[in-house]
PDB file of C-alpha atoms in Angstrom:
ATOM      1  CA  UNK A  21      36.103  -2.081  22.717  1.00 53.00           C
ATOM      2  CA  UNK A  22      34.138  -2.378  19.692  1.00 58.00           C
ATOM      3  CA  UNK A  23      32.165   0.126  18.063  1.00 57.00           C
ATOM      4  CA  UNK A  24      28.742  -1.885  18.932  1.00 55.00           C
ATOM      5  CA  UNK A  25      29.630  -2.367  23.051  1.00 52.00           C
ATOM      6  CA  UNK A  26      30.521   1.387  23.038  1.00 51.00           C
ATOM      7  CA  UNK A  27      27.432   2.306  21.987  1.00 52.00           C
ATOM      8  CA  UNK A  28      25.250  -0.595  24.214  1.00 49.00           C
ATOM      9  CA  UNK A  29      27.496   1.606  26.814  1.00 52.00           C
ATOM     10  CA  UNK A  30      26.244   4.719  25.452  1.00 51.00           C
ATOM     11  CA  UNK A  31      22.730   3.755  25.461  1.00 46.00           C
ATOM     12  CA  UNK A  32      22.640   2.000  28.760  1.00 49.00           C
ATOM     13  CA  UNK A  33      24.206   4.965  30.743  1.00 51.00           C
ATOM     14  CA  UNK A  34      22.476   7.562  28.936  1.00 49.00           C
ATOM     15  CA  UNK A  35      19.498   9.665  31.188  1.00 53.00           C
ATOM     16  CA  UNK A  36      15.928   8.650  30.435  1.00 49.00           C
ATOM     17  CA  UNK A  37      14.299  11.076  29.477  1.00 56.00           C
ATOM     18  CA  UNK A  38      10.108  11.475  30.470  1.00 61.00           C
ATOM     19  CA  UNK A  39       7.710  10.553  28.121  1.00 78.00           C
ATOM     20  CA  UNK A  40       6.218  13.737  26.570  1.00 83.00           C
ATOM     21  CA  UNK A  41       2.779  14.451  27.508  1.00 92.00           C
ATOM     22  CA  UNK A  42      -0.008  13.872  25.018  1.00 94.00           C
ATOM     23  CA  UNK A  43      -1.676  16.759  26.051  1.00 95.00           C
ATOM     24  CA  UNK A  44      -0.380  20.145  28.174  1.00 96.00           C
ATOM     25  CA  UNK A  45      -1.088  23.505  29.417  1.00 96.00           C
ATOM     26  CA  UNK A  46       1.575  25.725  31.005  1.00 97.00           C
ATOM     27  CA  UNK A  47       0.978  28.680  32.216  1.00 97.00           C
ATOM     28  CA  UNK A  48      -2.129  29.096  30.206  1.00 97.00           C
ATOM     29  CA  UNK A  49      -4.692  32.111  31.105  1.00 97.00           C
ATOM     30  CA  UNK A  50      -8.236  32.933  29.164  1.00 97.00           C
ATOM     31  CA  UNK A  51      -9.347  36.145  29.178  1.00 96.00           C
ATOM     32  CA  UNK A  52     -12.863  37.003  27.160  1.00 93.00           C
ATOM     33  CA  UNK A  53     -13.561  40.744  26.380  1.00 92.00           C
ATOM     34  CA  UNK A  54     -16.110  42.717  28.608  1.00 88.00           C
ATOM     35  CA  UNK A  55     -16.533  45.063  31.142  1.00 88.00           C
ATOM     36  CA  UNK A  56     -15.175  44.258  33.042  1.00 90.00           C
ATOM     37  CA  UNK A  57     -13.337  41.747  31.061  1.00 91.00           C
ATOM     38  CA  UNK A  58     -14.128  37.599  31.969  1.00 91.00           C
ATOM     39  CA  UNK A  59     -10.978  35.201  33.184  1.00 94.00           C
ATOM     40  CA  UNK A  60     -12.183  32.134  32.540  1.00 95.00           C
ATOM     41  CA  UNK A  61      -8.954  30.700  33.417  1.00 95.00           C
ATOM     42  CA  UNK A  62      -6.024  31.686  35.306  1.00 95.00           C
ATOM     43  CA  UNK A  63      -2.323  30.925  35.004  1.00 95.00           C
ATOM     44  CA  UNK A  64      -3.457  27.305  34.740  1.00 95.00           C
ATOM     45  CA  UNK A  65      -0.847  24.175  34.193  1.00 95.00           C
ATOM     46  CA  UNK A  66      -1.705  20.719  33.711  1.00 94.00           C
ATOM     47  CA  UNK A  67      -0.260  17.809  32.080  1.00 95.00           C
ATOM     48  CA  UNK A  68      -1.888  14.607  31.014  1.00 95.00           C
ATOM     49  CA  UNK A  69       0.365  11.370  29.971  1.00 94.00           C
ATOM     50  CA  UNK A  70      -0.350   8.518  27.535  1.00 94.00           C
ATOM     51  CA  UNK A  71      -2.821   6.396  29.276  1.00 94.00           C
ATOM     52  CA  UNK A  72      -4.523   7.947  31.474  1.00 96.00           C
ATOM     53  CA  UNK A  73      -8.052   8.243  32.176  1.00 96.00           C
ATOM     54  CA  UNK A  74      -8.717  11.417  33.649  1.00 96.00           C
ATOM     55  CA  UNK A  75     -11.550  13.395  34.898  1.00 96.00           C
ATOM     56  CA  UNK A  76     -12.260  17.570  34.302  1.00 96.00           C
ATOM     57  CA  UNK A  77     -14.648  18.200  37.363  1.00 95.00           C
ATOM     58  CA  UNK A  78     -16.430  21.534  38.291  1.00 94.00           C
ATOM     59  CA  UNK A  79     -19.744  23.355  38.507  1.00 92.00           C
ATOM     60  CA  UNK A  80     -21.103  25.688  35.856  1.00 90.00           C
ATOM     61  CA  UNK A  81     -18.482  28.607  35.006  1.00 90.00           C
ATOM     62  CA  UNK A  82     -16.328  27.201  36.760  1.00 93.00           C
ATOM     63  CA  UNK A  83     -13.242  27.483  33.521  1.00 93.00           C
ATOM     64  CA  UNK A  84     -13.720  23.155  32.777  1.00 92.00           C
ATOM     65  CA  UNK A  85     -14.913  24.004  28.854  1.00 91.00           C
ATOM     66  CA  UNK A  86     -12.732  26.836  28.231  1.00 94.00           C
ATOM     67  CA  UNK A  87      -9.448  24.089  29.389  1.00 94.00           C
ATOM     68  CA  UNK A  88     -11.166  21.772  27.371  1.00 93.00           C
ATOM     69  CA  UNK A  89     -11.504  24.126  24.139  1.00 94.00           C
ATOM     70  CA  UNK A  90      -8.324  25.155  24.554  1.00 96.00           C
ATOM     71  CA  UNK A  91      -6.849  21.934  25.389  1.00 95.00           C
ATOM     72  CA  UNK A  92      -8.430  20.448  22.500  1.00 95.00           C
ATOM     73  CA  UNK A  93      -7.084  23.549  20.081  1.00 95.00           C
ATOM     74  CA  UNK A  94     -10.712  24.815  19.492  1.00 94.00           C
ATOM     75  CA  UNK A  95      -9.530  27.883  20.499  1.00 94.00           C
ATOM     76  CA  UNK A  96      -6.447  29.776  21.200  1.00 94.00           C
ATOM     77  CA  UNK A  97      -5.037  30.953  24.950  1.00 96.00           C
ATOM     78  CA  UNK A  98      -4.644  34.476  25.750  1.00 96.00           C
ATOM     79  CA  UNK A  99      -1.459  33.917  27.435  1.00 96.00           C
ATOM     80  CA  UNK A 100       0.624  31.088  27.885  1.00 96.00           C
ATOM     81  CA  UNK A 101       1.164  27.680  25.852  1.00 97.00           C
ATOM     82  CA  UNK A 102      -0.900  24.474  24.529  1.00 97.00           C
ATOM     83  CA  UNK A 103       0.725  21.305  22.944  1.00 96.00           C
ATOM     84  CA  UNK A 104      -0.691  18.348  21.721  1.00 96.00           C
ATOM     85  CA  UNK A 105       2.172  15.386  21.441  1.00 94.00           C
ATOM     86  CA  UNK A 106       4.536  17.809  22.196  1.00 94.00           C
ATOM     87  CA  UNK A 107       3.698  20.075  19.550  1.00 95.00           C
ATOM     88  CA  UNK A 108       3.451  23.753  20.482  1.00 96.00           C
ATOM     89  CA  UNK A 109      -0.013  24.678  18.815  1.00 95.00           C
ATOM     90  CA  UNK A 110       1.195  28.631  18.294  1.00 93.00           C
ATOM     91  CA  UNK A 111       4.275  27.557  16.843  1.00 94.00           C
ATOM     92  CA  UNK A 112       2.397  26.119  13.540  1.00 93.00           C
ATOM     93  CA  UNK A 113      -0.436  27.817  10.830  1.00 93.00           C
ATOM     94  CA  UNK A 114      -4.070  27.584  11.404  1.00 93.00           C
ATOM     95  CA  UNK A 115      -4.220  24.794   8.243  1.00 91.00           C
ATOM     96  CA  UNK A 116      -1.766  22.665  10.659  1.00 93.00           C
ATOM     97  CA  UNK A 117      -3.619  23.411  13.949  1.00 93.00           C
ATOM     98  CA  UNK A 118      -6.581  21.618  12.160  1.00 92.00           C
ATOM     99  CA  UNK A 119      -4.698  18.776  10.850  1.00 91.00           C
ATOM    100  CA  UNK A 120      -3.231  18.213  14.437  1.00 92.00           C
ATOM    101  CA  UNK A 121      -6.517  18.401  15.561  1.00 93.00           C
ATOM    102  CA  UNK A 122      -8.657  16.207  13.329  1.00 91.00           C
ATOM    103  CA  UNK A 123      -5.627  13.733  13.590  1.00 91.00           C
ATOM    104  CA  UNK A 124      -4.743  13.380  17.161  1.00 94.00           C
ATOM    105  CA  UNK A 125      -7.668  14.236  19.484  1.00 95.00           C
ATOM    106  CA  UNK A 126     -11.288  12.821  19.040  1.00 95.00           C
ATOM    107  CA  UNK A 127     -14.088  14.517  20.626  1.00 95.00           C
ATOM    108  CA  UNK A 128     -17.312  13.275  21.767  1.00 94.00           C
ATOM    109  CA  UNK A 129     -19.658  16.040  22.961  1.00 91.00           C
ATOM    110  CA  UNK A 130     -22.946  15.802  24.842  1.00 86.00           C
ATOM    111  CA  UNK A 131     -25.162  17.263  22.007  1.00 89.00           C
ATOM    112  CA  UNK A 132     -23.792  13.900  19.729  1.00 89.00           C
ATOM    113  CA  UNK A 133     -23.874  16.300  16.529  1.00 90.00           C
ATOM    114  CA  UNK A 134     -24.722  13.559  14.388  1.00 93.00           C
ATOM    115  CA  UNK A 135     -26.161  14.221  10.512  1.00 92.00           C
ATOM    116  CA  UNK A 136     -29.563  13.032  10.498  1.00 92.00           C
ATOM    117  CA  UNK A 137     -29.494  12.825   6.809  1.00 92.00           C
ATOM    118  CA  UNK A 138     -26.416  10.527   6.828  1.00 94.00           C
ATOM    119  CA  UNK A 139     -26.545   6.674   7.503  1.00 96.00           C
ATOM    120  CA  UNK A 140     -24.837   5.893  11.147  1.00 96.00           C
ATOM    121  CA  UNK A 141     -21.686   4.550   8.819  1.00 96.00           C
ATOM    122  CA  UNK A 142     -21.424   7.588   6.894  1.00 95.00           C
ATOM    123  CA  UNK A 143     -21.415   9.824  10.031  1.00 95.00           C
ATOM    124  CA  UNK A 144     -18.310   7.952  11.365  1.00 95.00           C
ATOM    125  CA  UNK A 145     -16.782   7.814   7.550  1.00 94.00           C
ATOM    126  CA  UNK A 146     -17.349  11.884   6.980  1.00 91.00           C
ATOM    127  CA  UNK A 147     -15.128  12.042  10.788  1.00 88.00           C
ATOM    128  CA  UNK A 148     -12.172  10.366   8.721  1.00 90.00           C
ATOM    129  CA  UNK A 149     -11.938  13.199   5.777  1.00 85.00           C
ATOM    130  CA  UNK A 150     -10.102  15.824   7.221  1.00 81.00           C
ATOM    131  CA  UNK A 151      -6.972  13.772   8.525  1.00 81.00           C
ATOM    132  CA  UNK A 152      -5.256  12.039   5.735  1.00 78.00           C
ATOM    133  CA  UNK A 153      -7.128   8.581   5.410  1.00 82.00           C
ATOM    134  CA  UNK A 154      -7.654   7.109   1.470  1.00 84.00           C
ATOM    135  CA  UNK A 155     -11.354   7.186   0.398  1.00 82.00           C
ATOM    136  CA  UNK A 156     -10.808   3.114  -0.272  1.00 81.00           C
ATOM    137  CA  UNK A 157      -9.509   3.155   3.568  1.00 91.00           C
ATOM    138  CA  UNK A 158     -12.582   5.063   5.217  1.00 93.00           C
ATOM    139  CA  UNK A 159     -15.365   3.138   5.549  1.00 93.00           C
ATOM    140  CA  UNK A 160     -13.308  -0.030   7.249  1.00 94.00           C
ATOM    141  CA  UNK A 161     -12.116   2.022   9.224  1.00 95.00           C
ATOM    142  CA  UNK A 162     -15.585   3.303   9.874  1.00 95.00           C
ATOM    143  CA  UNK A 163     -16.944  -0.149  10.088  1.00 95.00           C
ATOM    144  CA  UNK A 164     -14.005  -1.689  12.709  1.00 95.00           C
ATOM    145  CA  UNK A 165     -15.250   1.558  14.841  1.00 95.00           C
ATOM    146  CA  UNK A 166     -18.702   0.840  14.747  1.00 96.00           C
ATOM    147  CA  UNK A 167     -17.521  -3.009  15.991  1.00 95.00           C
ATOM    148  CA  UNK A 168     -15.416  -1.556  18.686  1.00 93.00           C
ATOM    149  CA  UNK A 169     -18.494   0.517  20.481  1.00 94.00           C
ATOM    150  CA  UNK A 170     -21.014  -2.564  19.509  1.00 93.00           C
ATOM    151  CA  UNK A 171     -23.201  -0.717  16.459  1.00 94.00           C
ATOM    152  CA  UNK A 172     -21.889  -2.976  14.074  1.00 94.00           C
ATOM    153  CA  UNK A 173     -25.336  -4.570  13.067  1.00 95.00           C
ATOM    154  CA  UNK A 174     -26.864  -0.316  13.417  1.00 95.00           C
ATOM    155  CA  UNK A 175     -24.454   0.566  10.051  1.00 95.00           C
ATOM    156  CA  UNK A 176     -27.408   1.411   7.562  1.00 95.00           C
ATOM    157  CA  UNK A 177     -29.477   2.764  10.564  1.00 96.00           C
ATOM    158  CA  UNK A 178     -30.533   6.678  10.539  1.00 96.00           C
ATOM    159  CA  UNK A 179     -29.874   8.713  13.846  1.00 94.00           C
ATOM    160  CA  UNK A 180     -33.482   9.102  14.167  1.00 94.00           C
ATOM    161  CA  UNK A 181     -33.643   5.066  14.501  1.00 95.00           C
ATOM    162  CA  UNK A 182     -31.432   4.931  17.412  1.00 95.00           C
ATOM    163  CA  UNK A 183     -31.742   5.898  21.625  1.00 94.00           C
ATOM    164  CA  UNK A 184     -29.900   7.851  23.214  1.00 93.00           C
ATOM    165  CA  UNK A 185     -27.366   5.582  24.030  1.00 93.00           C
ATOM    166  CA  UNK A 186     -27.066   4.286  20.574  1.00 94.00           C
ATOM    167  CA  UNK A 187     -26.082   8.216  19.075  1.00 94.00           C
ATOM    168  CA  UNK A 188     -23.290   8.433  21.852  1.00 93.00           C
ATOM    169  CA  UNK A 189     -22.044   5.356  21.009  1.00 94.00           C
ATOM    170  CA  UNK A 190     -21.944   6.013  17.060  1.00 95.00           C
ATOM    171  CA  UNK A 191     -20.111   9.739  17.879  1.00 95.00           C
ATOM    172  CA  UNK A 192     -17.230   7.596  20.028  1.00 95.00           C
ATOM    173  CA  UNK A 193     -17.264   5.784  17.143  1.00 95.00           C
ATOM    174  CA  UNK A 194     -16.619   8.603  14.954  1.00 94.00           C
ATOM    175  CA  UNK A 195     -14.495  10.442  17.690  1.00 94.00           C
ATOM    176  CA  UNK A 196     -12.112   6.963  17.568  1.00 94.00           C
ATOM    177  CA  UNK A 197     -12.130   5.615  14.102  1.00 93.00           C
ATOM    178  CA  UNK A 198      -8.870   7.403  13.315  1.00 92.00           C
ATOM    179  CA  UNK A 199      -7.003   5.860  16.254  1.00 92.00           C
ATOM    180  CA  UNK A 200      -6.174   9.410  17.842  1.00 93.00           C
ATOM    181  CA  UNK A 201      -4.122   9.127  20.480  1.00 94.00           C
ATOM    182  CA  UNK A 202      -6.606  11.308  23.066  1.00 96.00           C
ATOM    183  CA  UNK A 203     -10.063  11.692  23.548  1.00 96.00           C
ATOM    184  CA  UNK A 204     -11.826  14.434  25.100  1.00 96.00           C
ATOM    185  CA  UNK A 205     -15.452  13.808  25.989  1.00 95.00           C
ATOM    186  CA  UNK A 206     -17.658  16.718  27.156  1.00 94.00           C
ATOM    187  CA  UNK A 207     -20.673  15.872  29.623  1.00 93.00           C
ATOM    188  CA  UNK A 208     -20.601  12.525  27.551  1.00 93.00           C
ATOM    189  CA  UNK A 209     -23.671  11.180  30.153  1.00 91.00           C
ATOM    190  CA  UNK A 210     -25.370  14.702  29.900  1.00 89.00           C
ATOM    191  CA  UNK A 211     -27.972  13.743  27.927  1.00 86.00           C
ATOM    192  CA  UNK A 212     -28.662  10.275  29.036  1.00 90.00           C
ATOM    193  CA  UNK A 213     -30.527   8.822  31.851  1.00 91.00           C
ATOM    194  CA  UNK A 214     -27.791   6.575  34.966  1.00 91.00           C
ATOM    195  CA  UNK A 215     -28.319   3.391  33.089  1.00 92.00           C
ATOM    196  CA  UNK A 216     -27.148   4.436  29.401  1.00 93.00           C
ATOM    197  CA  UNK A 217     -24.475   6.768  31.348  1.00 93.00           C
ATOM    198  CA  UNK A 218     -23.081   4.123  33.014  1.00 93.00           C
ATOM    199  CA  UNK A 219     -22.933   1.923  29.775  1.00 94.00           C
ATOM    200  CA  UNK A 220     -21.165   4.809  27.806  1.00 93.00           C
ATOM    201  CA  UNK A 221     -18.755   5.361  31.008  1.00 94.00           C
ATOM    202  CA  UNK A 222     -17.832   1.628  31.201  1.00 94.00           C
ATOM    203  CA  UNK A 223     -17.568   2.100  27.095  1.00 94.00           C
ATOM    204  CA  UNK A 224     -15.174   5.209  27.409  1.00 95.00           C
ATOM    205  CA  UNK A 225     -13.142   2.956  29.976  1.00 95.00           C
ATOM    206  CA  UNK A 226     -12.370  -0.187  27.884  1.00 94.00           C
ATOM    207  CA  UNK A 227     -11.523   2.001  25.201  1.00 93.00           C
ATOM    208  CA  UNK A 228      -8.701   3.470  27.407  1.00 95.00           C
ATOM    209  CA  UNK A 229      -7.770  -0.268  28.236  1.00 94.00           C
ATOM    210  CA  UNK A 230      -7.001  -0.361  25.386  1.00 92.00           C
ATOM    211  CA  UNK A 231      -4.320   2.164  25.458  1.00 92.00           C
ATOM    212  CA  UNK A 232      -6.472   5.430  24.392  1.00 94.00           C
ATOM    213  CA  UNK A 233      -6.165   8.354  26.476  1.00 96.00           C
ATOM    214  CA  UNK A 234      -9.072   9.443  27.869  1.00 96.00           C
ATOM    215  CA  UNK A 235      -9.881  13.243  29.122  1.00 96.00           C
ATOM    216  CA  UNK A 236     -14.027  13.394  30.862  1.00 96.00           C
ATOM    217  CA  UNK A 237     -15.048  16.840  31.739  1.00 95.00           C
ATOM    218  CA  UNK A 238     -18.279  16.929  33.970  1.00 94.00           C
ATOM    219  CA  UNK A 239     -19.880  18.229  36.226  1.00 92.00           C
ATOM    220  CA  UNK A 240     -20.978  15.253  38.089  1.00 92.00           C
ATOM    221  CA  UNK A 241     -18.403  14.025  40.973  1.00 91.00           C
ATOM    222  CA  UNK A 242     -20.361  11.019  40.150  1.00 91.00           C
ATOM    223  CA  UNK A 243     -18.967  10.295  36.987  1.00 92.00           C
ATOM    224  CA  UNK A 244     -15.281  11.900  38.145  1.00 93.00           C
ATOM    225  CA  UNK A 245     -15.070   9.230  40.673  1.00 92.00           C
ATOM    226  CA  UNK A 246     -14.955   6.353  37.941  1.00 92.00           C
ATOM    227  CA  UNK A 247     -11.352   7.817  36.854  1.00 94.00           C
ATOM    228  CA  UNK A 248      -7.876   7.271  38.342  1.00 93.00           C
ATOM    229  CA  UNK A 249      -7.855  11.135  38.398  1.00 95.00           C
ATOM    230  CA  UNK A 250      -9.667  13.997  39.131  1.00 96.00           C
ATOM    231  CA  UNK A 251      -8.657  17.302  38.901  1.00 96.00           C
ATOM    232  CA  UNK A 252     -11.222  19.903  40.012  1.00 96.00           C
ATOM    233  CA  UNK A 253     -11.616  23.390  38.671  1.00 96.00           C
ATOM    234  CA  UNK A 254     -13.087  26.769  40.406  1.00 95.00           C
ATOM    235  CA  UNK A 255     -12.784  30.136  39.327  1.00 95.00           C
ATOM    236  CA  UNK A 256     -10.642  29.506  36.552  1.00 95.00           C
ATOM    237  CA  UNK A 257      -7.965  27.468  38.922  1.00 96.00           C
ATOM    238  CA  UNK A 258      -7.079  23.923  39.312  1.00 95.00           C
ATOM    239  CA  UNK A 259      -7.966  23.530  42.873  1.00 95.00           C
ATOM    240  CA  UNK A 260      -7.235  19.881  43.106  1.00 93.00           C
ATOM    241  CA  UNK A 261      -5.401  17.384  41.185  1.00 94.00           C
ATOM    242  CA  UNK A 262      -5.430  13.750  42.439  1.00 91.00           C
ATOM    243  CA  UNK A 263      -2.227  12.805  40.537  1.00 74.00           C
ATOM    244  CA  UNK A 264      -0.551  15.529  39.540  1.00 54.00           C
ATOM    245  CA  UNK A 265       1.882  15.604  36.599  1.00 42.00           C
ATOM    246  CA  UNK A 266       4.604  17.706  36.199  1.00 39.00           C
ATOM    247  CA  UNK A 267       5.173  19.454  32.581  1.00 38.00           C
ATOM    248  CA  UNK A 268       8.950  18.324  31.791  1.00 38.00           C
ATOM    249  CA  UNK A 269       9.520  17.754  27.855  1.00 38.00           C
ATOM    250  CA  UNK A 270       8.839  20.057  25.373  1.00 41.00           C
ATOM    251  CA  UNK A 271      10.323  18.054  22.154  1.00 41.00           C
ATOM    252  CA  UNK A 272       7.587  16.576  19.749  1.00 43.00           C
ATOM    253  CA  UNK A 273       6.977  12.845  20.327  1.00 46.00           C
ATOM    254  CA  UNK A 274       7.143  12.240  16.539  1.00 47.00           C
ATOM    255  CA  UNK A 275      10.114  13.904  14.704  1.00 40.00           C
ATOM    256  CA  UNK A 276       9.273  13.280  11.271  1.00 45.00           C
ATOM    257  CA  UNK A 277       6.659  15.362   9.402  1.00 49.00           C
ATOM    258  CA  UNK A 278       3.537  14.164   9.917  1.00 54.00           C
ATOM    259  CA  UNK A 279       0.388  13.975   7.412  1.00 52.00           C
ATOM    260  CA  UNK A 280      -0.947  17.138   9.083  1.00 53.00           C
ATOM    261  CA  UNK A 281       2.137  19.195   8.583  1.00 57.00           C
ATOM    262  CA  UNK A 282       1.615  18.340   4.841  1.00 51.00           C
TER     263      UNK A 282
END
């Protein structure tokens, strides 16, 4: 047997091993300082894979923006553990936690937090500074965004110049012009009447054709029913998952050191 069938054997016979989720909990808890103290959330686990287009659903206090804050490494758990690609988020400095951050997850929030003073190509370019991208690289990358969500032709436009519709669409821009591999989008239609919500919905769903992952959180069951999952949260619990996934790897999808290790 030659060196090259033994190891076609090796790799044939060898276990697959799961894909490593892009984004997951275990075990994670939340507790705010008080008195008596507030548990947001409670012992919660959740896993999301590459690809999916998921759904966050639950009604005011229910624990949906503290999983997405901590999901998204905006802030830390009490208890238990957070990794994004595999990467344990405690096991790293703060300088990293940002880099992983800025490089990996894209966030699109309801508020738009667009720079009014700032064309709507320089508010997409200033999302590309903090993860690694050359100044020469920025504002194509920038521009192919703008192309992607259909602002193109809105570049040299000021927020103030655009609807509604138009901001949301330039901060998925920004939220996607790095090619992270997740997206987390808070009350995306919050601010927006059914129409333009619908538009930025069907938006947030060709991008995940496309191969982005794609996390919602709302509180509309509305807009949850558009997904291939919902997973509902009360009193800091998940009380319902529609395709639940179970937390199995732990190794880092990517090996080598990455720009935001750097």
């Amino acid at each position: 047997m030659t060196a090259r069938t033994h190891a076609a054997i090796t790799a044939a016979t060898a276990p697959v091993r799961p894909p490593v989720p892009v984004l997951e909990l275990q075990n994670v808890s939340k507790v705010y300082p008080g008195s008596p103290p507030v548990r947001a959330l409670d012992d919660v686990s959740l896993a999301v894979r590459a690809g999916e287009l998921a759904a966050i659903v639950g009604p005011s206090g229910s624990g949906k923006s503290t999983l997405l804050h901590l999901a998204g490494t905006l802030d830390r758990p009490t208890t238990g553990t957070v990794r994004v690609t595999g990467i344990d988020a405690a096991a790293i400095t703060d300088r990293q936690v940002s880099g992983l951050r800025a490089s990996r997850i894209g966030f699109v929030f309801q508020q738009f937090f667009l720079a009014e003073h700032q064309s709507v190509l320089g508010n997409v370019v200033d999302g590309l500074l903090y993860i690694g991208v050359r100044r020469g690289q920025r504002r194509q990358l920038a521009l192919d965004a703008l192309d992607r969500v259909g602002l193109i032709r809105k570049a040299h436009a000021r927020p103030t110049q655009l609807s509604g519709g138009e901001r949301q669409r330039v901060a998925i821009a920004r939220a996607i012009a790095g090619g992270p591999p997740v997206v987390l989008a808070d009350e995306p239609t919050g601010n927006l009447d059914s129409a333009t919500g619908a538009a930025i919905l069907a938006l947030l769903e060709e991008l995940n054709q496309q191969g982005t992952t794609v996390l919602i959180i709302t509180h509309d069951h509305a807009v949850a029913a558009r997904t291939r999952r919902r997973i509902e949260v009360l009193d800091g619990h998940i009380i319902t998952d529609t395709a639940a996934v179970a937390a199995t790897s732990h190794r880092a999808a990517d090996s080598s050191a990455p720009a935001w290790q750097e």
